[in-house]
Short mmCIF file of C-alpha atoms in Angstrom, two decimals:
data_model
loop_
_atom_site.label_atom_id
_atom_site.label_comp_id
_atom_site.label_asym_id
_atom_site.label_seq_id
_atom_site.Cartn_x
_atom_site.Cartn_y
_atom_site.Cartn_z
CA UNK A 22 88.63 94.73 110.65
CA UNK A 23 91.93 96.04 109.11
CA UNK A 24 94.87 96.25 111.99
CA UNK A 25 98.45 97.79 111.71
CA UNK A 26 100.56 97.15 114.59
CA UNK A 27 104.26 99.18 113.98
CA UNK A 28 107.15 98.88 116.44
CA UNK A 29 109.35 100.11 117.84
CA UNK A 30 107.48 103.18 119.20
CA UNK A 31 110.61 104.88 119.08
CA UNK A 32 114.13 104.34 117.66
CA UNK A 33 116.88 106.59 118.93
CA UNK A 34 119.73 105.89 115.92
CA UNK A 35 123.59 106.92 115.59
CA UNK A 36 124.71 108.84 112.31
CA UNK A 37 125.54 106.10 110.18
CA UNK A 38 123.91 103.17 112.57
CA UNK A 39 121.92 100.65 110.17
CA UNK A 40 118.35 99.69 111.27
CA UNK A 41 114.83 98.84 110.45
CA UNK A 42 111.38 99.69 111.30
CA UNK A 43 108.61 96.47 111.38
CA UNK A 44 104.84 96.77 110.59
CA UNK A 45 102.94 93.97 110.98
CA UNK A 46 99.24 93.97 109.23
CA UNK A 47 95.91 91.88 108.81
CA UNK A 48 93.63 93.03 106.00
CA UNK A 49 90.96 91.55 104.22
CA UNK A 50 92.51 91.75 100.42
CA UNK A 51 95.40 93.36 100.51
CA UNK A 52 95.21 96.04 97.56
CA UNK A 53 98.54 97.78 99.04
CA UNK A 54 100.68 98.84 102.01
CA UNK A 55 102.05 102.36 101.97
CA UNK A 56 105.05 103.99 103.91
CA UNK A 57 104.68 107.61 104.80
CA UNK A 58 107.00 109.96 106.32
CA UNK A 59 105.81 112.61 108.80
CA UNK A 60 107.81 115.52 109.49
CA UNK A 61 106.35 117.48 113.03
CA UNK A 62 103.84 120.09 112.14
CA UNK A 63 103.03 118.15 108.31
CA UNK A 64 100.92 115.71 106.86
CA UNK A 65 102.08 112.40 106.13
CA UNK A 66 104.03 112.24 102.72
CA UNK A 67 103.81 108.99 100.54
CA UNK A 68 107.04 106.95 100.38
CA UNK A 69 106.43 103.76 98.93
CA UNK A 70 103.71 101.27 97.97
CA UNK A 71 103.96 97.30 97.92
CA UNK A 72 101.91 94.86 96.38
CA UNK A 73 102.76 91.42 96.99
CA UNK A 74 104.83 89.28 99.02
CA UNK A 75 108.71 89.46 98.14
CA UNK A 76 108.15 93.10 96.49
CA UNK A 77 111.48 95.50 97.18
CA UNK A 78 110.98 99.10 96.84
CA UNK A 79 114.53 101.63 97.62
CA UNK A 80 114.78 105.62 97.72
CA UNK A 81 118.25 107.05 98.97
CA UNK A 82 118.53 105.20 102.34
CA UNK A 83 115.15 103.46 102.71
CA UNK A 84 114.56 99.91 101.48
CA UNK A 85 110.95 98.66 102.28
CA UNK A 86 110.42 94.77 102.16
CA UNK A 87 107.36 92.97 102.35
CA UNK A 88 105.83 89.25 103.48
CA UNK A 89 101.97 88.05 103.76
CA UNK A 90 102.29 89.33 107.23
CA UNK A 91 104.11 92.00 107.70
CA UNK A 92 106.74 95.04 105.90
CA UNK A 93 110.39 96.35 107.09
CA UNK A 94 111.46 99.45 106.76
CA UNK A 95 115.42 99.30 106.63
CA UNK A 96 117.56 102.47 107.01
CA UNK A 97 120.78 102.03 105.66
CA UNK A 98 123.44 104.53 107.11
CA UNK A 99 121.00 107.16 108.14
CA UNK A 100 121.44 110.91 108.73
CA UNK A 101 120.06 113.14 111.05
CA UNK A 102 117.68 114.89 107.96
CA UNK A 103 116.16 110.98 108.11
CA UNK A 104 114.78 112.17 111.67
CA UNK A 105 110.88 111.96 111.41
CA UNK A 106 107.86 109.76 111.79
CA UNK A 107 107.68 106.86 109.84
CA UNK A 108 103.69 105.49 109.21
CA UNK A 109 102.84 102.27 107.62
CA UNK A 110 99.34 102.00 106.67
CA UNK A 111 97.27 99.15 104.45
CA UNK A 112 94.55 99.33 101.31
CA UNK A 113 91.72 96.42 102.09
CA UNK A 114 88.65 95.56 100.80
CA UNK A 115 87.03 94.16 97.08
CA UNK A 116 86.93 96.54 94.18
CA UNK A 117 83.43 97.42 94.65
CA UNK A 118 82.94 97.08 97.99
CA UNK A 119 82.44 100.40 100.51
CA UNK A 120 85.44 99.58 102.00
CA UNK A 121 87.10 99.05 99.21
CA UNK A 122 89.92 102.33 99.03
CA UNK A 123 90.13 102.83 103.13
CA UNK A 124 93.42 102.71 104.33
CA UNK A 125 94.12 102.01 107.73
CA UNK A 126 97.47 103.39 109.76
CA UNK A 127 99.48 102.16 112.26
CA UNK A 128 100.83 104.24 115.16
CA UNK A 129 103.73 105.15 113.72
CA UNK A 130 107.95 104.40 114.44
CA UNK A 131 109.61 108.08 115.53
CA UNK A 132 112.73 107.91 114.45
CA UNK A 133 115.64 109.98 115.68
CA UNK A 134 119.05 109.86 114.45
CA UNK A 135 121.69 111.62 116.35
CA UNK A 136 125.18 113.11 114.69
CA UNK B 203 102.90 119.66 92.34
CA UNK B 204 99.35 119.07 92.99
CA UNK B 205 98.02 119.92 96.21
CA UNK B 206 95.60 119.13 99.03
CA UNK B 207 94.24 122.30 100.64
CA UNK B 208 93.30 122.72 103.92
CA UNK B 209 91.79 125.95 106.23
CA UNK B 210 92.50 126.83 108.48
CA UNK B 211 95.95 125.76 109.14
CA UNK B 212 95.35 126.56 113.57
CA UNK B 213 92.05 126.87 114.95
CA UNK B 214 91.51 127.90 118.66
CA UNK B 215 87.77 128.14 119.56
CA UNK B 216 86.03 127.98 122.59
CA UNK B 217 84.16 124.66 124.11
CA UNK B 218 80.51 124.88 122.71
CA UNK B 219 81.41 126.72 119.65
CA UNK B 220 80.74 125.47 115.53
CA UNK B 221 84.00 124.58 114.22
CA UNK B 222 84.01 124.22 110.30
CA UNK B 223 87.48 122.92 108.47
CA UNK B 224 87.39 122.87 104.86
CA UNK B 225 89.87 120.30 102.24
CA UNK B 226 90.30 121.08 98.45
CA UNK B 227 90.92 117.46 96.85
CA UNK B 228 93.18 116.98 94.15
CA UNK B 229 91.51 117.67 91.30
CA UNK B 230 90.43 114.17 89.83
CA UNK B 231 90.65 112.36 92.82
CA UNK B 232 87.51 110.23 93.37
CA UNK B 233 88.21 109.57 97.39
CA UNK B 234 88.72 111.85 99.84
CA UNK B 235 89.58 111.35 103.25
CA UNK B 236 89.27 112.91 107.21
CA UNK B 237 91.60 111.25 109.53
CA UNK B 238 91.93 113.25 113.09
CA UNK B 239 95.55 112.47 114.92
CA UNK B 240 96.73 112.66 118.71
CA UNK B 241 99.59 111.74 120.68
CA UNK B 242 97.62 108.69 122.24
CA UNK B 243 95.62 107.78 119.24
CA UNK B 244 97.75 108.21 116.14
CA UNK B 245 95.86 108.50 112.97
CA UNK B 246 92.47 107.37 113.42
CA UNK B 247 89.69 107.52 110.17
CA UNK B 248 87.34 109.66 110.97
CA UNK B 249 84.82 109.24 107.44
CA UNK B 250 85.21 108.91 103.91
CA UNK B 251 84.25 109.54 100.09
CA UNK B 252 83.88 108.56 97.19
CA UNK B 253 82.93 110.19 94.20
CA UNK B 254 81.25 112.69 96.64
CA UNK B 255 78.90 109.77 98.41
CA UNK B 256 79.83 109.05 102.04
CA UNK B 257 81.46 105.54 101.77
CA UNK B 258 82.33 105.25 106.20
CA UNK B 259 81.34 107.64 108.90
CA UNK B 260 81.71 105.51 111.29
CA UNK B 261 84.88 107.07 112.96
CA UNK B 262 82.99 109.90 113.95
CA UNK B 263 81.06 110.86 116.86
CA UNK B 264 77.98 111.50 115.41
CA UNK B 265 76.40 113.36 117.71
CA UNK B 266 78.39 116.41 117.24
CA UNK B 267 80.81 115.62 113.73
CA UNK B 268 79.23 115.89 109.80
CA UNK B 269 81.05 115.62 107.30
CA UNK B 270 80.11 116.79 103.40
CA UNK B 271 81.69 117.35 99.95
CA UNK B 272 78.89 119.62 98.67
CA UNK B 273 81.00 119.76 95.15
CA UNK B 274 84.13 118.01 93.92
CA UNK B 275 86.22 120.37 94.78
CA UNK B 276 85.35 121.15 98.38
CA UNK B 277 84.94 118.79 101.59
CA UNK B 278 84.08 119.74 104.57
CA UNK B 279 84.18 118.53 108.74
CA UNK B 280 82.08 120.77 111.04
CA UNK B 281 81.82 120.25 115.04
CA UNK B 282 79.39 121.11 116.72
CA UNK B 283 79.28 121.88 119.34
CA UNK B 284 83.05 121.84 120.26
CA UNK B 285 84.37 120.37 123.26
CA UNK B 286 87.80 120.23 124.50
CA UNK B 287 88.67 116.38 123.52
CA UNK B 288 88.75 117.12 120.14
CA UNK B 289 91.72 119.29 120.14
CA UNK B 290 93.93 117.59 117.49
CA UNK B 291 95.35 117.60 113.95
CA UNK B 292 92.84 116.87 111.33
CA UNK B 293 93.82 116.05 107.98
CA UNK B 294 92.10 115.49 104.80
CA UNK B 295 93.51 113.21 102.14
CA UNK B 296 92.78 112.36 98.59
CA UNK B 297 93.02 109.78 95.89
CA UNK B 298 91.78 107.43 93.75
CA UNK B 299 92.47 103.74 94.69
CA UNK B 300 92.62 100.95 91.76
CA UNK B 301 91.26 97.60 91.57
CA UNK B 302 94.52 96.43 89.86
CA UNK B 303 97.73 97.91 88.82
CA UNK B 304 99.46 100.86 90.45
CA UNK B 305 98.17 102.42 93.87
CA UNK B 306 99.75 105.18 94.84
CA UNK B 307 99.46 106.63 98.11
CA UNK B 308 96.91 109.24 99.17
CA UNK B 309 98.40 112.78 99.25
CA UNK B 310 97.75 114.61 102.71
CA UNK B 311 96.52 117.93 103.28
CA UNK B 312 98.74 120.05 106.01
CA UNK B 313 96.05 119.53 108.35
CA UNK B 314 94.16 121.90 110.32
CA UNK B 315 95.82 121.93 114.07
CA UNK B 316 92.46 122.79 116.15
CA UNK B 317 92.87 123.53 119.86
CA UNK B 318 89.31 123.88 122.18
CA UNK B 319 89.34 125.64 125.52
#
């Protein structure tokens, strides 16, 4: 079975105060792992995807990183807007297969970052 | 932008009642998704589709969840009946994964925020 551990469960930040967020995943053919961001009263909205072991993705302040075992999340000087949920979740299974396409989350990082 | 649709956006029923939410896919999407989240369970997968078959129900409490997509463009999650431990956000989600090249991520609905008393 699929597992997504993320941690911290929280992460209280100062403006401007570099950090990153850690998800750690076993899946059975990894066909991708996804960052979301979820802002309270929303649905999860898609940040990145990864592929493969040593794949970099960046947008504005977020660089995601990725291993055979597990994905950072780095926040480069972040800003209080950059206050939300963060979700890591992983594509499994073999083209074919009926669990092929699930994707399965982890609990979640909420990140607050403080002026 | 396309969108994922869901009604209603707050729900507050009584224990025992039918609850019905509904989810518009994105239109060529071949999976769609019901994932119910809670403070102490995060995002757990509730059942899923794919090209309108039921893929993984397994999520569910059977007894009382079903879950359809009568057409393409309409999936629905009915309770019944309703009890007060499954007051939480439930969102639908669609997309269509690929065997190789690009996946992009699965767009969320807003979610339906349903509250039993």
């Amino acid at each position: 079975e699929d597992q997504v551990t993320q941690s911290p469960e929280a992460l209280r930040l100062q403006e401007g105060e570099s950090s990153s967020l850690n998800c750690s995943y076993t899946v059975s053919g990894l066909r991708g792992l996804f960052w979301y961001r979820q802002d309270p009263g929303k649905g999860p909205e898609f940040l990145f995807t990864l592929y493969s072991a040593g794949e970099e993705k960046e947008k504005e302040r977020l660089k995601a990183t990725l291993t055979k075992k597990e994905s950072f999340l780095h926040i480069t000087a972040p800003k209080p807007e950059d206050s939300a949920t963060y979700l890591c979740a992983v594509l499994g299974g073999t083209a074919g297969g009926t669990s092929y396409g699930k994707l399965t989350f982890g609990q979640g990082t909420i990140l607050t970052v403080h002026p | 932008d396309a969108r994922v649709t869901q009604t209603p956006r707050h729900k507050v029923t009584e224990m025992g009642q039918e609850v019905t939410m509904r989810c518009q896919p994105i239109l060529g999407h071949n999976t769609v998704f019901w994932y119910r989240q809670t403070m102490m369970q995060g995002l757990e997968l509730l059942a899923y589709f794919r090209n309108r078959a039921p893929l993984d129900d397994s999520g569910m409490p059977k007894d009382r969840f079903s879950a359809e997509m009568p057409d393409a463009t309409l999936a629905t999650l009915k309770i019944q009946p309703s009890e007060p431990r499954d007051s939480a956000v439930y969102f639908c989600a669609s997309g269509t994964p690929r065997a190789s090249g690009s996946n992009y991520g699965y767009t969320f609905g807003s979610g339906t925020r349903l509250t039993v008393v």
